[in-house]
Amino acid sequence: MTPGVESLVQKGRRSLDAAGRLLRDGDHDFAASRAYYAMLYHAEALLLSGGFEADSHAGVIALLHREFVRTGKLDHAQAAALERAWKERGQADDEAGTEFTEARARQSVERAEAFLRAAEVLLPS
């Protein structure tokens, strides 16, 4: 694993750990946001491991579809979970009045856990 990929993986793991702590502390919107970033960092790690980089969140998602979903390397459900997390992150961070219940935040964290597991299987050792 290259240093750049390793750095992104570590940021993803740290973000997931932070999401869990935020969830336990009752900061549900922040937990959902951190869960998304955990997924984003791992998506970026996957792309970088294949020699690809994106300039935006939308670009990461588009490249992930092109290089990993359409080729059958990553299940479509995982890419859909990333897209859903991106939308939820926008709601959590940018939309006043959007309520994030504990259950909703827990689902975000669980989806992130599954995404990280799926991504790490595809990353070089």
XYZ file of N, CA and C in Angstrom:
375
model
N 0.858 -1.173 0.000
C 0.000 0.000 0.000
C 0.905 1.237 0.000
N 0.623 2.158 -0.885
C 1.429 3.376 -0.952
C 1.149 4.264 0.265
N 2.068 5.170 0.579
C 1.828 6.069 1.716
C 0.552 6.900 1.567
N 0.248 7.353 0.358
C -0.970 8.139 0.149
C -2.225 7.337 0.427
N -2.250 6.106 -0.050
C -3.400 5.228 0.187
C -3.505 4.919 1.676
N -2.380 4.600 2.295
C -2.368 4.287 3.730
C -2.872 5.469 4.551
N -2.473 6.672 4.185
C -2.924 7.868 4.897
C -4.438 8.028 4.806
N -4.995 7.811 3.624
C -6.445 7.914 3.448
C -7.180 6.839 4.241
N -6.643 5.632 4.249
C -7.260 4.543 5.014
C -7.263 4.894 6.504
N -6.155 5.406 6.991
C -6.089 5.782 8.407
C -7.074 6.902 8.726
N -7.191 7.889 7.834
C -8.169 8.963 8.052
C -9.589 8.404 8.059
N -9.840 7.435 7.187
C -11.153 6.808 7.156
C -11.466 6.077 8.447
N -10.503 5.334 8.937
C -10.703 4.600 10.194
C -10.897 5.561 11.366
N -10.083 6.619 11.402
C -10.229 7.609 12.473
C -11.583 8.299 12.400
N -12.041 8.581 11.193
C -13.356 9.217 11.030
C -14.464 8.296 11.509
N -14.343 7.002 11.207
C -15.352 6.051 11.666
C -15.338 5.950 13.192
N -14.156 5.917 13.784
C -14.065 5.904 15.248
C -14.720 7.151 15.837
N -14.451 8.298 15.226
C -15.045 9.553 15.698
C -16.563 9.514 15.561
N -17.050 8.950 14.462
C -18.500 8.842 14.262
C -19.128 8.022 15.380
N -18.475 6.935 15.761
C -18.983 6.114 16.858
C -19.017 6.871 18.175
N -17.957 7.623 18.452
C -17.932 8.417 19.694
C -19.022 9.484 19.675
N -19.168 10.160 18.540
C -20.197 11.201 18.425
C -21.592 10.612 18.599
N -21.806 9.432 18.043
C -23.091 8.758 18.194
C -23.362 8.463 19.670
N -22.374 7.914 20.356
C -22.530 7.601 21.783
C -22.769 8.862 22.615
N -22.201 9.974 22.182
C -22.361 11.242 22.908
C -23.653 11.972 22.565
N -24.417 11.431 21.624
C -25.685 12.052 21.260
C -25.593 13.130 20.200
N -24.429 13.286 19.592
C -24.248 14.256 18.503
C -24.550 13.572 17.170
N -25.826 13.345 16.932
C -26.251 12.500 15.821
C -25.926 13.083 14.452
N -26.131 14.375 14.267
C -25.832 14.958 12.962
C -24.335 14.917 12.676
N -23.522 15.185 13.691
C -22.077 15.127 13.495
C -21.610 13.689 13.260
N -22.260 12.727 13.891
C -21.922 11.320 13.671
C -22.175 10.933 12.223
N -23.306 11.365 11.676
C -23.621 11.060 10.276
C -22.611 11.710 9.341
N -22.214 12.921 9.646
C -21.231 13.616 8.822
C -19.886 12.894 8.840
N -19.416 12.511 10.009
C -18.135 11.795 10.120
C -18.210 10.431 9.443
N -19.364 9.776 9.522
C -19.529 8.481 8.853
C -19.339 8.650 7.350
N -19.902 9.709 6.794
C -19.714 9.980 5.364
C -18.234 10.173 5.048
N -17.547 10.972 5.847
C -16.135 11.226 5.552
C -15.300 9.956 5.667
N -15.661 9.063 6.565
C -14.971 7.773 6.631
C -15.093 7.050 5.294
N -16.291 7.062 4.738
C -16.531 6.415 3.450
C -15.790 7.139 2.330
N -15.834 8.461 2.345
C -15.171 9.245 1.304
C -13.677 8.954 1.277
N -13.037 8.954 2.440
C -11.597 8.692 2.474
C -11.269 7.308 1.926
N -12.096 6.328 2.237
C -11.844 4.990 1.711
C -12.114 4.926 0.208
N -13.112 5.640 -0.265
C -13.350 5.701 -1.711
C -12.156 6.348 -2.404
N -11.632 7.411 -1.822
C -10.449 8.063 -2.394
C -9.250 7.121 -2.376
N -9.117 6.325 -1.322
C -8.025 5.354 -1.244
C -8.148 4.316 -2.353
N -9.361 3.836 -2.584
C -9.567 2.890 -3.682
C -9.149 3.499 -5.009
N -9.611 4.710 -5.251
C -9.283 5.373 -6.513
C -7.782 5.581 -6.650
N -7.147 6.073 -5.606
C -5.710 6.321 -5.659
C -4.935 5.028 -5.887
N -5.410 3.929 -5.317
C -4.740 2.638 -5.516
C -4.791 2.205 -6.974
N -5.777 2.720 -7.711
C -5.881 2.426 -9.137
C -5.301 3.517 -10.019
N -4.702 4.525 -9.406
C -4.091 5.604 -10.172
C -5.043 6.729 -10.540
N -6.163 6.834 -9.845
C -7.169 7.853 -10.151
C -7.304 8.836 -8.994
N -7.601 10.085 -9.337
C -7.884 11.111 -8.336
C -9.034 11.957 -8.839
N -9.824 12.459 -7.920
C -10.959 13.320 -8.268
C -10.804 14.651 -7.552
N -11.404 15.678 -8.129
C -11.303 17.029 -7.576
C -12.471 17.413 -6.683
N -13.482 16.559 -6.598
C -14.674 16.909 -5.832
C -15.313 15.641 -5.276
N -16.239 15.840 -4.364
C -16.972 14.697 -3.813
C -17.748 13.999 -4.929
N -18.401 14.790 -5.780
C -19.152 14.208 -6.900
C -18.214 13.450 -7.833
N -17.022 13.977 -8.020
C -16.044 13.308 -8.869
C -15.604 11.977 -8.301
N -15.439 11.909 -6.988
C -15.080 10.645 -6.336
C -16.169 9.612 -6.594
N -17.404 10.018 -6.418
C -18.522 9.089 -6.609
C -18.597 8.628 -8.060
N -18.449 9.556 -8.999
C -18.512 9.197 -10.422
C -17.380 8.246 -10.800
N -16.168 8.545 -10.359
C -15.036 7.668 -10.668
C -15.178 6.308 -9.998
N -15.695 6.290 -8.783
C -15.900 5.020 -8.095
C -16.859 4.137 -8.889
N -17.932 4.736 -9.391
C -18.863 3.978 -10.235
C -18.155 3.451 -11.477
N -17.431 4.319 -12.145
C -16.797 3.933 -13.407
C -15.730 2.864 -13.215
N -14.892 3.035 -12.213
C -13.727 2.165 -12.075
C -13.941 0.945 -11.184
N -14.936 0.988 -10.315
C -15.106 -0.122 -9.377
C -16.475 -0.789 -9.456
N -17.530 -0.037 -9.681
C -18.862 -0.643 -9.738
C -19.103 -1.259 -11.113
N -18.909 -0.483 -12.151
C -19.157 -0.998 -13.512
C -18.246 -2.158 -13.874
N -17.086 -2.230 -13.257
C -16.160 -3.332 -13.515
C -16.441 -4.542 -12.629
N -17.411 -4.411 -11.717
C -17.793 -5.520 -10.859
C -16.920 -5.712 -9.632
N -15.992 -4.807 -9.394
C -15.111 -4.940 -8.231
C -15.821 -4.581 -6.926
N -16.724 -3.602 -6.997
C -17.444 -3.133 -5.811
C -18.935 -3.253 -6.067
N -19.646 -3.784 -5.105
C -21.088 -3.947 -5.231
C -21.777 -2.587 -5.355
N -22.764 -2.530 -6.226
C -23.510 -1.289 -6.445
C -24.113 -0.762 -5.148
N -24.531 -1.658 -4.270
C -25.140 -1.234 -3.004
C -24.168 -0.398 -2.174
N -22.883 -0.704 -2.254
C -21.899 0.078 -1.503
C -21.761 1.485 -2.077
N -21.762 1.592 -3.395
C -21.694 2.917 -4.023
C -22.960 3.711 -3.726
N -24.094 3.036 -3.714
C -25.352 3.709 -3.379
C -25.325 4.194 -1.932
N -24.715 3.415 -1.046
C -24.596 3.833 0.353
C -23.730 5.085 0.471
N -22.679 5.164 -0.338
C -21.834 6.357 -0.333
C -22.622 7.572 -0.812
N -23.390 7.405 -1.868
C -24.201 8.521 -2.371
C -25.222 8.975 -1.323
N -25.850 8.019 -0.668
C -26.824 8.361 0.373
C -26.142 9.111 1.518
N -24.966 8.638 1.899
C -24.222 9.290 2.975
C -23.835 10.716 2.586
N -23.507 10.923 1.314
C -23.156 12.263 0.828
C -24.348 13.212 1.002
N -25.524 12.735 0.634
C -26.731 13.558 0.782
C -27.024 13.831 2.256
N -26.882 12.809 3.083
C -27.126 12.984 4.514
C -26.106 13.932 5.139
N -24.866 13.861 4.692
C -23.845 14.782 5.190
C -24.242 16.216 4.867
N -24.746 16.433 3.664
C -25.210 17.766 3.294
C -26.333 18.242 4.191
N -27.255 17.348 4.499
C -28.349 17.709 5.401
C -27.822 17.987 6.805
N -26.937 17.133 7.272
C -26.414 17.276 8.632
C -25.612 18.561 8.796
N -24.828 18.898 7.793
C -23.933 20.047 7.907
C -24.552 21.358 7.455
N -25.458 21.305 6.496
C -25.879 22.534 5.822
C -27.340 22.916 5.980
N -28.195 21.982 6.380
C -29.625 22.273 6.420
C -30.104 22.426 7.862
N -30.373 23.651 8.234
C -30.882 23.913 9.581
C -32.241 23.238 9.754
N -32.442 22.674 10.906
C -33.731 22.067 11.203
C -33.858 20.611 10.799
N -32.863 20.052 10.108
C -32.913 18.638 9.753
C -32.590 17.824 10.999
N -33.502 16.942 11.358
C -33.324 16.157 12.576
C -32.638 14.835 12.265
N -31.613 14.548 13.018
C -30.946 13.261 12.926
C -31.200 12.523 14.230
N -32.062 11.541 14.162
C -32.349 10.735 15.340
C -31.181 9.792 15.603
N -31.180 9.211 16.769
C -30.148 8.228 17.082
C -30.200 7.069 16.090
N -31.398 6.612 15.765
C -31.534 5.486 14.836
C -30.983 5.838 13.459
N -31.279 7.024 12.995
C -30.791 7.447 11.674
C -29.265 7.561 11.673
N -28.722 8.138 12.713
C -27.267 8.264 12.806
C -26.610 6.894 12.929
N -27.226 5.997 13.699
C -26.679 4.645 13.846
C -26.639 3.933 12.492
N -27.687 4.097 11.697
C -27.692 3.503 10.357
C -26.560 4.068 9.507
N -26.312 5.362 9.621
C -25.215 5.983 8.874
C -23.876 5.363 9.261
N -23.672 5.186 10.545
C -22.419 4.606 11.029
C -22.306 3.149 10.584
N -23.391 2.401 10.646
C -23.364 0.994 10.220
C -23.081 0.870 8.728
N -23.665 1.754 7.922
C -23.373 1.736 6.483
C -21.902 2.061 6.228
N -21.366 2.988 6.999
C -19.948 3.330 6.850
C -19.064 2.139 7.219
N -19.404 1.443 8.284
C -18.634 0.256 8.679
C -18.613 -0.766 7.550
N -19.763 -0.999 6.938
C -19.854 -1.966 5.839
C -19.049 -1.495 4.631
N -19.117 -0.208 4.336
C -18.372 0.330 3.194
C -16.868 0.180 3.420
N -16.406 0.502 4.605
C -14.978 0.382 4.884
C -14.513 -1.064 4.762
N -15.310 -1.999 5.261
C -14.941 -3.421 5.127
C -14.836 -3.805 3.657
N -15.822 -3.400 2.853
C -15.820 -3.741 1.427
C -14.637 -3.101 0.714
N -14.337 -1.864 1.046
C -13.224 -1.166 0.397
C -11.887 -1.794 0.772
N -11.724 -2.129 2.032
C -10.432 -2.652 2.476
C -10.107 -4.002 1.857
N -11.121 -4.767 1.499
C -10.888 -6.035 0.800
C -10.248 -5.779 -0.563
N -10.592 -4.660 -1.181
C -10.108 -4.343 -2.522
C -8.763 -3.629 -2.540
N -8.326 -3.147 -1.410
C -7.069 -2.396 -1.364
C -5.872 -3.338 -1.346
N -4.789 -2.926 -2.002
C -3.578 -3.757 -1.963
C -2.995 -3.783 -0.554
N -2.321 -4.862 -0.234
C -1.713 -5.004 1.110
C -0.523 -4.099 1.285
